[in-house]
Every structure is written in C-alpha cells, then in structure tokens.
XYZ file of C-alpha atoms in Angstrom:
648
model
C 22.581 -28.529 -19.313
C 24.936 -29.106 -22.275
C 25.920 -25.401 -22.217
C 26.762 -25.667 -18.438
C 28.634 -28.873 -19.163
C 30.957 -26.819 -21.306
C 30.437 -28.679 -24.616
C 32.326 -26.705 -27.345
C 29.756 -27.141 -30.121
C 27.019 -25.173 -28.255
C 28.349 -21.748 -27.566
C 24.888 -20.251 -27.210
C 23.290 -23.048 -25.350
C 22.095 -20.457 -22.842
C 19.320 -19.599 -25.391
C 17.519 -22.657 -24.240
C 16.255 -20.650 -21.372
C 14.740 -18.109 -23.821
C 13.004 -20.916 -25.577
C 11.600 -21.995 -22.190
C 10.544 -18.436 -21.362
C 8.520 -18.476 -24.674
C 6.827 -21.764 -23.855
C 6.201 -20.659 -20.214
C 4.468 -17.418 -21.489
C 2.433 -19.536 -23.892
C 1.444 -22.122 -21.231
C 0.611 -19.763 -18.361
C -1.436 -17.372 -20.503
C -3.304 -20.322 -22.047
C -4.077 -21.623 -18.531
C -5.376 -18.258 -17.417
C -7.403 -17.664 -20.538
C -9.080 -21.105 -20.238
C -9.957 -20.149 -16.677
C -11.455 -16.881 -17.838
C -13.418 -18.757 -20.508
C -14.845 -21.368 -18.210
C -15.285 -19.375 -14.928
C -15.430 -15.743 -16.095
C -12.737 -14.874 -13.466
C -9.259 -15.858 -12.383
C -8.942 -17.309 -8.942
C -5.707 -15.449 -8.085
C -5.221 -16.981 -4.651
C -5.696 -20.547 -5.961
C -3.452 -19.816 -9.059
C -0.534 -18.718 -6.781
C -1.212 -21.585 -4.318
C -0.885 -24.113 -7.202
C 2.364 -22.357 -8.352
C 3.746 -22.499 -4.886
C 3.033 -26.265 -4.486
C 4.408 -26.916 -7.904
C 7.746 -24.810 -7.586
C 8.710 -24.176 -3.981
C 9.259 -27.725 -2.586
C 11.812 -28.623 -5.146
C 13.501 -25.223 -4.778
C 13.667 -25.523 -1.034
C 15.228 -28.952 -1.292
C 17.932 -27.696 -3.795
C 18.788 -24.588 -1.662
C 19.127 -26.902 1.400
C 21.297 -29.238 -0.598
C 23.530 -26.396 -1.634
C 23.751 -25.187 1.924
C 24.951 -28.657 3.005
C 27.531 -28.684 0.165
C 28.808 -25.216 1.238
C 28.852 -26.366 4.879
C 30.528 -29.801 4.592
C 32.040 -30.181 1.096
C 33.297 -26.882 -0.407
C 36.540 -25.356 0.862
C 36.193 -22.476 3.165
C 35.869 -19.146 1.279
C 34.683 -20.804 -1.918
C 31.229 -19.235 -1.845
C 31.728 -16.177 0.270
C 28.251 -14.722 -0.689
C 26.188 -17.750 -0.398
C 23.987 -16.308 2.278
C 22.798 -13.537 0.036
C 22.507 -15.853 -2.871
C 20.399 -18.259 -0.906
C 17.963 -15.706 0.307
C 17.719 -14.017 -3.163
C 16.937 -17.540 -4.622
C 14.291 -18.347 -1.989
C 12.570 -14.903 -2.466
C 12.714 -15.088 -6.163
C 14.741 -11.967 -6.717
C 17.982 -13.737 -7.721
C 18.189 -12.053 -11.151
C 18.236 -8.487 -9.592
C 20.550 -9.675 -6.784
C 23.107 -10.906 -9.342
C 22.817 -7.639 -11.289
C 23.701 -5.767 -8.214
C 26.454 -8.151 -7.342
C 28.261 -7.413 -10.614
C 30.511 -10.138 -12.167
C 29.703 -11.762 -15.432
C 27.240 -14.675 -15.981
C 29.307 -16.006 -19.004
C 32.894 -15.575 -17.670
C 33.865 -16.943 -14.331
C 36.891 -15.475 -12.498
C 35.954 -17.256 -9.297
C 33.779 -20.210 -8.392
C 30.243 -19.338 -9.650
C 27.433 -19.306 -7.095
C 25.750 -22.718 -6.760
C 22.513 -20.871 -7.259
C 23.441 -18.782 -10.324
C 20.881 -20.581 -12.399
C 17.939 -19.364 -10.232
C 18.050 -16.039 -11.967
C 15.588 -17.515 -14.598
C 13.357 -18.996 -11.945
C 13.066 -15.483 -10.447
C 11.968 -14.039 -13.671
C 9.441 -16.839 -14.141
C 8.017 -16.288 -10.580
C 7.770 -12.491 -11.069
C 5.821 -13.210 -14.320
C 3.611 -15.701 -12.484
C 2.819 -12.932 -9.830
C 2.198 -9.985 -12.259
C 0.723 -11.465 -15.378
C -2.418 -12.837 -13.758
C -3.101 -9.436 -12.423
C -2.649 -7.874 -15.832
C -5.205 -10.440 -17.426
C -7.592 -10.008 -14.482
C -7.427 -6.174 -14.903
C -8.042 -6.399 -18.707
C -11.197 -8.603 -17.943
C -12.420 -6.270 -15.314
C -12.063 -3.403 -17.775
C -14.009 -5.319 -20.364
C -11.078 -5.702 -22.842
C -10.886 -8.756 -25.038
C -8.310 -10.954 -26.698
C -7.488 -8.317 -29.253
C -6.400 -5.886 -26.590
C -4.366 -8.733 -24.894
C -2.675 -9.553 -28.219
C -1.808 -5.949 -28.894
C -0.529 -5.626 -25.225
C 1.808 -8.615 -25.945
C 3.127 -7.239 -29.142
C 3.857 -3.862 -27.492
C 5.410 -5.548 -24.623
C 7.757 -7.719 -26.701
C 8.777 -4.775 -28.860
C 9.247 -2.416 -25.777
C 11.413 -5.008 -24.024
C 13.476 -5.596 -27.097
C 13.995 -1.819 -27.661
C 14.777 -1.340 -23.993
C 17.425 -3.979 -24.202
C 18.968 -2.329 -27.234
C 18.895 1.018 -25.641
C 20.647 -0.263 -22.525
C 23.174 -2.007 -24.758
C 24.092 1.192 -26.619
C 24.376 3.070 -23.385
C 26.845 0.840 -21.762
C 24.880 -1.387 -19.476
C 26.710 -4.364 -17.944
C 26.157 -7.855 -19.422
C 24.399 -8.746 -16.184
C 21.966 -5.980 -16.412
C 21.241 -6.792 -20.080
C 20.892 -10.545 -19.448
C 19.367 -10.893 -15.953
C 16.792 -8.062 -16.214
C 13.200 -9.039 -15.936
C 12.355 -6.051 -18.150
C 14.840 -6.993 -20.831
C 13.991 -10.706 -20.843
C 10.168 -10.116 -20.847
C 10.245 -10.030 -24.627
C 10.348 -13.874 -24.736
C 7.469 -14.217 -22.261
C 5.484 -11.750 -24.214
C 5.995 -13.575 -27.468
C 4.768 -16.758 -25.907
C 1.795 -14.935 -24.219
C 1.010 -13.303 -27.513
C 0.908 -16.678 -29.194
C -1.531 -17.843 -26.667
C -3.685 -14.826 -27.145
C -3.742 -15.341 -30.990
C -4.632 -19.071 -30.752
C -7.406 -18.116 -28.072
C -8.725 -15.664 -30.538
C -8.821 -18.112 -33.438
C -10.531 -20.687 -31.012
C -13.056 -18.066 -29.953
C -14.093 -17.168 -33.561
C -14.291 -20.969 -34.428
C -16.515 -21.639 -31.447
C -18.679 -18.678 -32.266
C -19.197 -20.012 -35.730
C -19.453 -23.661 -34.764
C -16.379 -24.404 -36.843
C -14.258 -26.319 -34.321
C -12.172 -28.988 -36.088
C -12.975 -32.606 -35.074
C -9.377 -33.606 -34.413
C -8.298 -34.886 -31.038
C -5.183 -33.639 -29.164
C -2.295 -36.072 -28.700
C -1.396 -37.281 -25.292
C 1.916 -35.711 -24.301
C 1.302 -32.624 -26.463
C -2.069 -31.258 -25.149
C -3.876 -28.107 -26.416
C -7.171 -27.234 -27.718
C -8.930 -28.863 -30.728
C -10.038 -25.396 -31.806
C -6.369 -24.617 -32.626
C -6.019 -27.283 -35.202
C -5.302 -26.669 -38.741
C -8.308 -27.425 -40.989
C -6.739 -28.038 -44.466
C -3.606 -29.415 -46.113
C -2.298 -25.996 -47.058
C -2.349 -24.933 -43.390
C -0.690 -28.126 -42.320
C 2.002 -27.707 -44.732
C 2.725 -24.159 -43.675
C 2.740 -25.234 -40.146
C 5.224 -28.066 -40.898
C 7.431 -25.659 -42.770
C 7.205 -23.070 -40.059
C 8.082 -25.545 -37.392
C 11.119 -26.739 -39.373
C 12.266 -23.152 -39.914
C 11.860 -22.554 -36.112
C 13.859 -25.628 -35.176
C 16.647 -25.164 -37.671
C 16.821 -21.454 -36.999
C 16.944 -22.137 -33.149
C 19.738 -24.671 -33.805
C 21.628 -22.235 -35.876
C 21.405 -19.436 -33.078
C 22.518 -22.134 -30.487
C 25.625 -22.982 -32.383
C 26.534 -19.680 -33.906
C 25.566 -16.871 -31.527
C 28.067 -15.369 -29.172
C 27.244 -13.448 -26.009
C 29.901 -10.972 -26.643
C 28.419 -9.909 -29.960
C 25.735 -7.220 -30.567
C 23.153 -9.311 -32.289
C 21.529 -10.865 -29.301
C 21.120 -7.494 -27.586
C 19.637 -5.810 -30.583
C 16.809 -8.090 -31.322
C 18.484 -11.579 -31.268
C 16.554 -12.779 -28.133
C 13.312 -11.719 -29.846
C 14.335 -13.768 -32.919
C 14.960 -16.749 -30.693
C 11.546 -16.207 -29.053
C 9.812 -16.072 -32.539
C 11.651 -19.211 -33.674
C 10.407 -20.979 -30.424
C 6.983 -19.767 -30.963
C 6.932 -21.266 -34.590
C 7.865 -24.624 -33.068
C 5.095 -24.397 -30.459
C 2.594 -23.309 -33.084
C 3.492 -26.154 -35.315
C 3.234 -28.682 -32.472
C -0.135 -27.608 -31.085
C -1.838 -26.830 -34.342
C -0.663 -29.709 -36.479
C -0.505 -32.705 -34.025
C -0.208 -35.189 -36.722
C 2.910 -33.449 -37.986
C 6.522 -34.752 -37.446
C 7.252 -32.278 -34.613
C 4.254 -33.089 -32.591
C 4.940 -36.778 -32.943
C 8.570 -36.335 -32.034
C 7.678 -34.494 -28.868
C 5.087 -37.084 -27.868
C 7.882 -39.684 -27.886
C 7.660 -41.267 -24.546
C 11.208 -40.612 -23.332
C 10.869 -36.846 -24.246
C 7.624 -36.674 -22.509
C 9.127 -38.089 -19.378
C 12.003 -35.671 -19.641
C 9.479 -32.842 -19.987
C 7.877 -34.077 -16.979
C 10.917 -33.884 -14.745
C 12.403 -30.830 -16.619
C 11.942 -28.440 -13.767
C 13.874 -30.731 -11.490
C 16.682 -31.221 -14.147
C 17.140 -27.467 -14.332
C 17.155 -27.086 -10.596
C 19.708 -29.736 -9.948
C 22.016 -29.604 -12.863
C 23.909 -26.473 -12.067
C 24.924 -27.269 -8.317
C 25.608 -30.970 -9.293
C 27.870 -29.848 -12.168
C 29.685 -27.397 -9.917
C 30.305 -29.900 -7.141
C 31.109 -32.864 -9.379
C 34.247 -31.382 -10.936
C 37.059 -33.247 -12.616
C 38.912 -33.490 -9.370
C 36.253 -35.107 -7.483
C 34.960 -37.352 -10.169
C 38.398 -38.479 -11.290
C 37.579 -38.170 -14.955
C 37.206 -35.319 -17.533
C 35.677 -34.898 -21.021
C 32.872 -37.107 -21.949
C 33.132 -39.256 -18.875
C 32.692 -36.165 -16.623
C 29.681 -35.024 -18.613
C 28.093 -38.508 -18.288
C 28.546 -38.725 -14.463
C 27.120 -35.309 -14.112
C 24.056 -36.120 -16.200
C 23.443 -39.344 -14.581
C 23.567 -37.729 -11.024
C 21.321 -34.905 -12.158
C 18.658 -37.267 -13.695
C 18.703 -39.305 -10.510
C 18.273 -36.292 -8.322
C 15.388 -34.897 -10.498
C 13.671 -38.246 -10.601
C 13.779 -38.723 -6.856
C 12.726 -35.219 -6.303
C 9.880 -35.506 -8.635
C 8.455 -38.686 -7.271
C 9.067 -38.294 -3.542
C 8.884 -34.562 -3.030
C 7.263 -32.571 -5.943
C 4.373 -34.863 -6.996
C 3.295 -35.838 -3.417
C 3.260 -32.279 -2.178
C 1.577 -30.933 -5.319
C -1.304 -33.294 -5.003
C -1.567 -33.454 -1.300
C -5.117 -32.841 -0.133
C -3.899 -31.907 3.324
C -2.208 -28.913 1.799
C -5.280 -27.379 0.390
C -6.459 -23.973 1.495
C -4.614 -22.002 4.184
C -2.272 -24.866 4.875
C -0.322 -24.169 1.615
C 0.957 -20.657 2.621
C 1.569 -21.738 6.233
C 3.486 -24.893 5.343
C 5.586 -23.063 2.743
C 6.336 -20.219 5.123
C 7.579 -22.800 7.712
C 9.710 -24.515 5.116
C 11.050 -21.136 4.074
C 12.114 -20.317 7.550
C 13.759 -23.823 8.089
C 15.752 -23.644 4.737
C 16.660 -20.008 5.374
C 17.971 -20.916 8.750
C 20.167 -23.585 7.200
C 21.460 -21.016 4.675
C 22.486 -18.727 7.532
C 24.239 -21.585 9.491
C 26.089 -22.890 6.465
C 27.260 -19.300 5.587
C 28.487 -18.762 9.154
C 30.384 -21.860 9.746
C 32.303 -21.491 6.429
C 33.706 -18.160 7.273
C 36.163 -17.213 4.551
C 39.776 -16.447 5.124
C 39.378 -13.794 2.363
C 37.569 -11.660 4.897
C 41.001 -10.838 6.303
C 42.153 -9.368 2.999
C 44.655 -11.987 2.356
C 44.529 -14.263 -0.751
C 43.521 -17.832 -0.162
C 46.683 -20.081 -0.291
C 46.273 -23.560 -1.578
C 48.585 -25.595 0.769
C 48.747 -29.371 0.367
C 48.730 -31.047 3.757
C 51.339 -33.608 4.829
C 53.757 -32.034 2.174
C 57.369 -31.191 3.582
C 58.731 -27.937 2.204
C 56.749 -27.838 -1.136
C 58.060 -25.522 -3.857
C 55.996 -22.289 -3.318
C 54.531 -20.758 -6.561
C 52.905 -17.430 -6.983
C 50.818 -16.656 -9.967
C 50.666 -13.068 -11.222
C 49.240 -11.273 -14.154
C 45.773 -10.363 -15.667
C 42.520 -12.259 -15.583
C 43.836 -15.177 -17.683
C 46.428 -15.706 -14.905
C 43.741 -15.397 -12.375
C 41.632 -18.185 -13.958
C 44.800 -20.379 -14.359
C 45.057 -20.242 -10.461
C 41.999 -22.375 -10.184
C 43.323 -25.594 -11.790
C 46.552 -24.832 -10.031
C 44.734 -25.141 -6.729
C 44.180 -28.968 -7.263
C 45.683 -30.357 -4.054
C 46.040 -33.796 -5.587
C 48.290 -32.638 -8.363
C 50.201 -30.221 -5.855
C 51.088 -33.229 -3.761
C 52.148 -35.217 -6.872
C 54.529 -32.501 -8.028
C 55.484 -31.042 -4.673
C 54.257 -27.537 -5.034
C 51.778 -25.068 -3.361
C 50.334 -22.062 -5.036
C 48.894 -18.730 -4.446
C 47.200 -16.749 -7.182
C 47.158 -12.831 -7.153
C 46.076 -12.208 -10.710
C 44.254 -8.913 -11.267
C 41.358 -8.413 -13.557
C 42.283 -6.113 -16.472
C 45.916 -5.715 -15.321
C 48.935 -6.351 -17.613
C 52.448 -5.134 -17.381
C 51.857 -1.906 -19.285
C 50.519 0.827 -17.057
C 49.620 3.606 -19.528
C 46.525 5.807 -19.184
C 43.930 3.874 -20.974
C 43.329 0.652 -22.972
C 40.973 1.932 -25.589
C 40.131 -0.983 -27.910
C 37.506 -2.605 -25.749
C 38.357 -1.321 -22.186
C 38.347 2.417 -21.615
C 39.822 2.108 -18.052
C 41.321 -0.934 -16.444
C 38.469 -2.157 -14.008
C 40.648 -2.792 -11.032
C 41.874 0.243 -9.006
C 44.879 -1.768 -7.924
C 46.251 -1.632 -11.483
C 48.332 1.615 -11.207
C 50.142 0.042 -8.186
C 50.678 -3.366 -9.694
C 54.480 -3.688 -9.021
C 54.360 -2.365 -5.592
C 51.552 -4.729 -4.790
C 53.318 -7.728 -6.298
C 56.565 -6.825 -4.479
C 54.646 -6.693 -1.203
C 53.044 -10.043 -1.964
C 56.353 -11.565 -2.741
C 57.815 -10.396 0.586
C 54.811 -11.934 2.395
C 54.637 -15.220 0.552
C 58.367 -15.675 -0.195
C 57.746 -17.790 -3.339
C 60.342 -19.848 -4.901
C 58.870 -19.332 -8.339
C 56.779 -16.418 -9.716
C 54.666 -17.397 -12.768
C 53.612 -14.412 -14.952
C 50.884 -14.840 -17.535
C 49.937 -11.607 -19.275
C 49.689 -10.299 -22.863
C 45.935 -9.892 -23.303
C 45.944 -6.161 -22.397
C 49.263 -5.551 -24.156
C 47.679 -6.478 -27.410
C 45.031 -3.656 -27.111
C 45.438 -0.079 -28.313
C 46.504 2.266 -25.510
C 46.526 6.096 -24.969
C 49.477 8.020 -23.649
C 49.247 11.799 -23.447
C 46.370 11.875 -25.913
C 48.161 9.700 -28.580
C 47.115 6.108 -29.468
C 49.815 3.529 -29.487
C 49.750 -0.289 -29.987
C 52.336 -3.152 -29.898
C 53.364 -2.382 -33.440
C 54.869 1.053 -32.313
C 58.487 0.914 -31.002
C 57.400 3.233 -28.047
C 54.808 0.803 -26.958
C 57.077 -2.205 -27.417
C 59.597 -0.581 -25.118
C 56.777 0.083 -22.538
C 56.055 -3.793 -22.693
C 59.685 -4.551 -22.328
C 59.946 -2.213 -19.390
C 57.063 -3.739 -17.632
C 58.422 -7.224 -18.098
C 61.784 -6.160 -16.829
C 60.215 -4.658 -13.750
C 58.674 -7.959 -12.977
C 62.140 -9.511 -13.430
C 63.516 -7.121 -11.021
C 61.077 -7.493 -8.249
C 61.131 -11.181 -8.565
C 64.888 -11.230 -8.343
C 64.739 -9.028 -5.265
C 62.582 -11.550 -3.567
C 64.992 -14.397 -4.246
C 62.690 -16.223 -6.491
C 62.828 -17.308 -10.188
C 60.548 -15.893 -12.785
C 58.565 -18.111 -15.200
C 56.856 -16.231 -17.996
C 54.153 -18.138 -19.944
C 53.649 -16.916 -23.559
C 50.139 -15.379 -24.090
C 47.817 -17.850 -25.556
C 45.770 -17.263 -28.780
C 42.124 -16.462 -28.211
C 39.046 -17.952 -29.858
C 37.005 -16.096 -32.584
C 34.359 -15.288 -29.996
C 36.852 -12.949 -28.355
C 36.765 -10.731 -31.340
C 33.769 -9.141 -29.637
C 34.688 -8.254 -26.080
C 33.530 -6.347 -23.033
C 34.492 -3.022 -21.782
C 35.457 -1.830 -18.438
C 31.787 -1.759 -17.236
C 31.356 -5.457 -18.139
C 29.414 -4.366 -21.246
C 29.601 -6.350 -24.452
C 30.965 -4.103 -27.051
C 29.766 -6.223 -30.138
C 32.646 -4.788 -32.128
C 35.629 -6.430 -33.703
C 38.921 -6.375 -31.801
C 42.416 -5.990 -33.121
C 43.617 -7.575 -29.968
C 42.957 -10.904 -31.475
C 45.424 -10.372 -34.268
C 47.950 -13.301 -34.079
C 50.603 -10.701 -35.172
C 50.117 -8.627 -31.979
C 50.322 -11.671 -29.826
C 53.435 -12.968 -31.740
C 55.183 -9.519 -31.131
C 54.355 -9.718 -27.317
C 55.603 -13.285 -27.055
C 58.790 -12.168 -28.949
C 59.263 -9.478 -26.407
C 58.973 -12.070 -23.630
C 61.773 -14.058 -25.260
C 64.014 -11.015 -25.586
C 63.661 -10.130 -21.982
C 64.464 -13.751 -20.924
C 67.612 -13.581 -23.148
C 68.577 -10.278 -21.395
C 68.320 -12.046 -17.970
C 69.974 -15.470 -18.348
C 69.553 -17.694 -15.427
C 66.658 -15.457 -13.878
C 63.814 -16.084 -16.382
C 62.382 -19.291 -17.779
C 59.952 -18.966 -20.805
C 57.254 -21.735 -21.237
C 55.501 -21.603 -24.640
C 52.022 -21.803 -23.062
C 50.660 -20.640 -26.410
C 51.916 -23.733 -28.229
C 50.487 -25.933 -25.504
C 46.819 -24.675 -25.644
C 46.805 -23.558 -29.292
C 48.608 -26.352 -31.093
C 49.536 -25.424 -34.553
C 48.554 -21.864 -33.791
C 44.908 -22.828 -33.827
C 42.517 -21.918 -31.022
C 41.166 -25.049 -29.236
C 38.399 -25.013 -26.669
C 38.999 -28.632 -25.848
C 41.961 -30.932 -26.195
C 41.712 -34.695 -25.911
C 38.120 -34.421 -24.710
C 39.080 -31.842 -21.847
C 37.402 -28.522 -21.938
C 40.414 -26.232 -21.424
C 39.003 -22.626 -22.175
C 35.977 -20.740 -21.116
C 33.014 -19.875 -23.422
C 34.359 -16.312 -24.010
C 37.430 -17.916 -25.911
C 39.822 -16.085 -23.624
C 39.909 -17.358 -20.061
C 41.136 -20.662 -18.661
C 38.545 -23.385 -17.747
C 38.329 -23.392 -14.009
C 38.097 -27.165 -13.582
C 40.744 -28.277 -16.077
C 43.383 -29.266 -13.606
C 43.821 -32.636 -15.303
C 45.044 -30.837 -18.448
C 47.076 -27.874 -17.058
C 48.782 -29.221 -13.920
C 50.657 -32.286 -15.475
C 51.638 -29.839 -18.388
C 53.031 -27.017 -16.273
C 53.823 -28.189 -12.746
C 56.881 -30.347 -13.667
C 58.538 -27.418 -15.429
C 57.627 -24.959 -12.706
C 58.781 -27.291 -9.843
C 62.145 -27.729 -11.672
C 62.771 -24.062 -11.726
C 61.682 -23.804 -8.000
C 64.226 -26.476 -7.108
C 66.931 -24.414 -8.818
C 65.824 -21.238 -7.043
C 66.022 -23.030 -3.705
C 69.238 -24.571 -4.342
C 70.667 -21.065 -5.068
C 69.221 -19.688 -1.970
C 70.846 -22.413 0.028
C 74.233 -21.854 -1.594
C 74.217 -18.266 -0.743
C 73.639 -18.921 2.931
C-alpha cells in the first residue's frame, strides 16, 4: 500500500507481494499436509470450495465497484481496456492478460487499470488449483515429505534460473514480473519451509519428542515445530532479525530496473521472508512472534485480503484533484477509505458468506457462478457505456467547460512529455488559468531521428518516430494551438548510431543533429501560427541509471544518459536555438523547477512529482505542475493570440 501511495522512501515496496507469496506457500502447504496427516487424503473439492468462499465474494465486490467507477466517475476513455481487464481478473488470469497487453507495471504512461493489482491474486489462485493436485499425486505415488521438500527446492531454483534466462534473453518487464512460472520461486520457498517443518514434526512425533509449549493466539502453528533449547531459540531470533533487516534493506534499496532482482533477488527476498516466518512459528516467545501477536497487527492481518483488494482502485480514484489535497494528507485519506472499505467488506460480505451454512455443498459453485455472471454483465455494460473517443484515432482533448476562448496548448515530445500531459489535464487548473490542453507525446521519440539509440534502447519503440515532424505538423493544423510545449532531451542524451558510427551529444555532429531537430520544431510551430515553449530536460534519479530497452526489458546496466554533463549540453542547445529565434521561442527552466540545486527530488513539499523509475512525471501531481507552468504558458499564448489578431 505504501508503494502504490508513492512514498519515496520505499522504492521496492512491491517486494511485499513476494513476502506474501512466501507466506501463502507456507500456509497452504501446511494446511494440505495437516489434512493428509489427519485424513490420509486431500478433499480437493472441499478445499477449492473453501477457497472460493474465502476469495471470490470480495473480488466480485471490488470488480463491481470498479465497474461503477468506470461507468459513472472516470472520464470516457480513461480505461479503454476495462472489459478485458475485468474478465481476466474474474477468471484469475490477470497476470497473463497483462503480459500480453504490454505496457510496464512500474511506469505508467496512461492511467493504469483499476485492476492491475489482481495479477498477484491470479498467481495465488493458479497455485491453489495446481498445488493440491501435486501433493495429492505425491501421496498417491507413496512419496513422503523428503520428496516434497526436494521438489520445492528444485522448483524454487528452476523458477529463479528461468527468470534469469528470460532476463538475459530480452524478455519484457511484464513477462519477468507477472509470470506464474517466474514468481513460483517465492511460493516454492514457502512450501519448502512447510515441508521442512512437517518433516521435523513427523520425526518428533514418531520419537514422542514433541515440545510441551503452546502456540500463541494470533500466531498459530504446531507445537511440534517449537525450538527445544536456548541455542535453537537464539539462532531463530538472530535468523528472524536477519530476515527482517534484510527485507527492509531490499525494500528501500532495490530497483526494478536493475539486474539483481531478476538474477536471484526475488529468491533472496523469499528466503528472508522464510527466516522471519520460521522465527515466528518456531520461537513463539521471541520478540517477532510477540510483535506479530499485537492485537492491531492481528486485526490488520485478518482484513489484509480486503486491504489489498481495495487499496489500488481506491488510490486511483482518490487522486489529488478529487481529494483536494496532496502529500501526507492524500495518503491519509486513501488509507482511511481503504481500511473502511476492507472492514465493511470483511464483516458484511466475506465472513458471512465464508461461514454460511446455506452455501455448503453444491450451492457454493452455483451461487458463485451466478455472481460471476452478474458481475461480468456489469463489466460489459460499464465498458460499453464509456466508449472512448480514442477509438476514432484522435487524441483526447482536455477542454474545460464554460470557458470562453481558452488558450490552446499542445504538448509534444517524448514519454516525459506524454506523462506531463496528465497533470496538465486537470480541468480545475485549466479553468483557473484559462487554458485547454492536448498531449501528443510519443514514447521513445525525441527530436533526433538517427538510426538507433544504442545505450539502452536499440530501436525507438514507436513506429511513428521517423515521421515525427510530419505528424506534429498535421496535429498543429488540426488543433490550431496557440502554444506548443516541447519537452524532450531524454533520448538526445543516449548514444546513437549513424551509418555504423556511434555518436553522442559530446560530438559536434550530434549536437548539430539536436540543433536541427529543435529548429524543425520551431519552423513547424511558426508555420501553424503558434508560439513554441521549450522546457529544459529535467535531471533523472539514480534509479534511472539502469533502464529498459525497446522491448520493455530492464537492462540492469549503467547508463551514460544520466550524466548531468549530457543534459547540460542539451539544455544549452535549447537556449542557443531560442536565441536564434527571438520572439518565437520561450525557454522555461523546467530542470531547475523539479531538480532544485541540480539535485533529483522525487517529492517537493510533500508532493510526489516523479514516478518510481526516476524519469517520468507523476500522473496525479497537478497541484505541483499546473500552478508552476500554466501562468507562463498562458502568457505566451496570449502573446501569440494578440499577434494573430494584429495580422488580420
């Protein structure tokens, strides 16, 4: 939740999901092994029915809520793929759906799906379906706990090696992160811990050596797991502390763009989580077990499923514009609403259905099927009535209603410009400053159109790149802006290839290419009758030193593109082009605004202004960007409009 809230001190908060995968693998395997020990079989149908009663009601409720938000609250076109997202979530295949959909889990260039977070629920459910079959099969074959433990070890290692193989062969970030196969390593570590403890308990029971200690309420477990001497309890305490500190280190230091996570980092996180779990369940008088048994934490654990389900759509709907606050106040409102929704869901939906006697037997699948049809129908209707204007091929224009002749602003440039268009679309600020905006930024597209960008992106990912200036000229003719705002420079700081030779912005040839590209933008803007505002390229965060290539694959290598010297040269070229075109070009030192003192800032005055990748603009930071830029842009627009009138 903190990660999705955008807190800057937790760049790898997404690893909390991996800790949960490890815990889930442990709990489910323990549950199944206990059933085998007591009943000598696994009731597959009853197990799956219990899972359905536990998980489906809250999921149906959240998907229905998201459907209503798309239908009645979100602007048309905000969630163009909601129908496929909804069905993928309901059928627990969301992770594979988002892999096929493309995009990037960590970098949003458009409003993320309200159901993005269901990818992890899909992996969980796939595990719930397949893993009982594996254990049942091993039992039928007469295999014991040693075989199960070996299988878990092999599975964890294989999943880790497979992720590394895919990483080194150019798989996309979504394929690496969303895959059931690549994330199975965490589940297998948890399952392996359960098998190991079951093996210890089995031997103790066979030798009548079960410790006499009792499990603590709120922790649970098996007395046969307990440590039996002071040395063991000391080692467990140390191990738990190592796991906790190590996990905290990874949460605060790991970067999704680096190579570590995809080459064993997720496995390390799983092992650290397993150390904490082992310490808690085997040393229940230790500090970790006592901390976890603290009543408020027990309560949070009880409603944790609802918290996870509700937090992402609530966070997306309750943006700074709707709440009227940003920073810590926005985080507080989001958390309060999420907790309220999770508590209501738990006490009025989840728990009553889970324990309802009337839903035993055949009634469970029938009632769940009916609910699935009803919610699915709501998804279809919500998707149909919010038909997107993007289906016509025209960009979405943010036009304030009731505004007479607002200054028309068109944003052009690369993906940083594309993300800046989101805070610019805040209608409240548009009305305040008398502007309307349209954003036509293109992913991976700067003003230099050489053959390749070779530092981190072999080929610009958008096929429109070679025709950039023609496309912009056509867009200017259609929209007839008063002001064109150009934000570029990210791609100009990469190394490029021209006729087999590598160039960068330190070379005079390449500098001339940049100057030529900027001048072309001046020329087509002038031809449209508009004025050009160029924003200096902003500094990027340290996490941007490891980027992604054209296939959305994290390279894990350092990038010269982050060198301040390269960015300074580009910004100097911007100033030189402005001086060569007096009265036509206005330069706004955007870099100084977002990087005060030349230092990267993910947040300023409590407002999150940059995304986790350290490059792109935070999509819901209109409170920061609009008052900063709109007055200057509107002033240029008024000058342009006055000159147009004078020529008539």
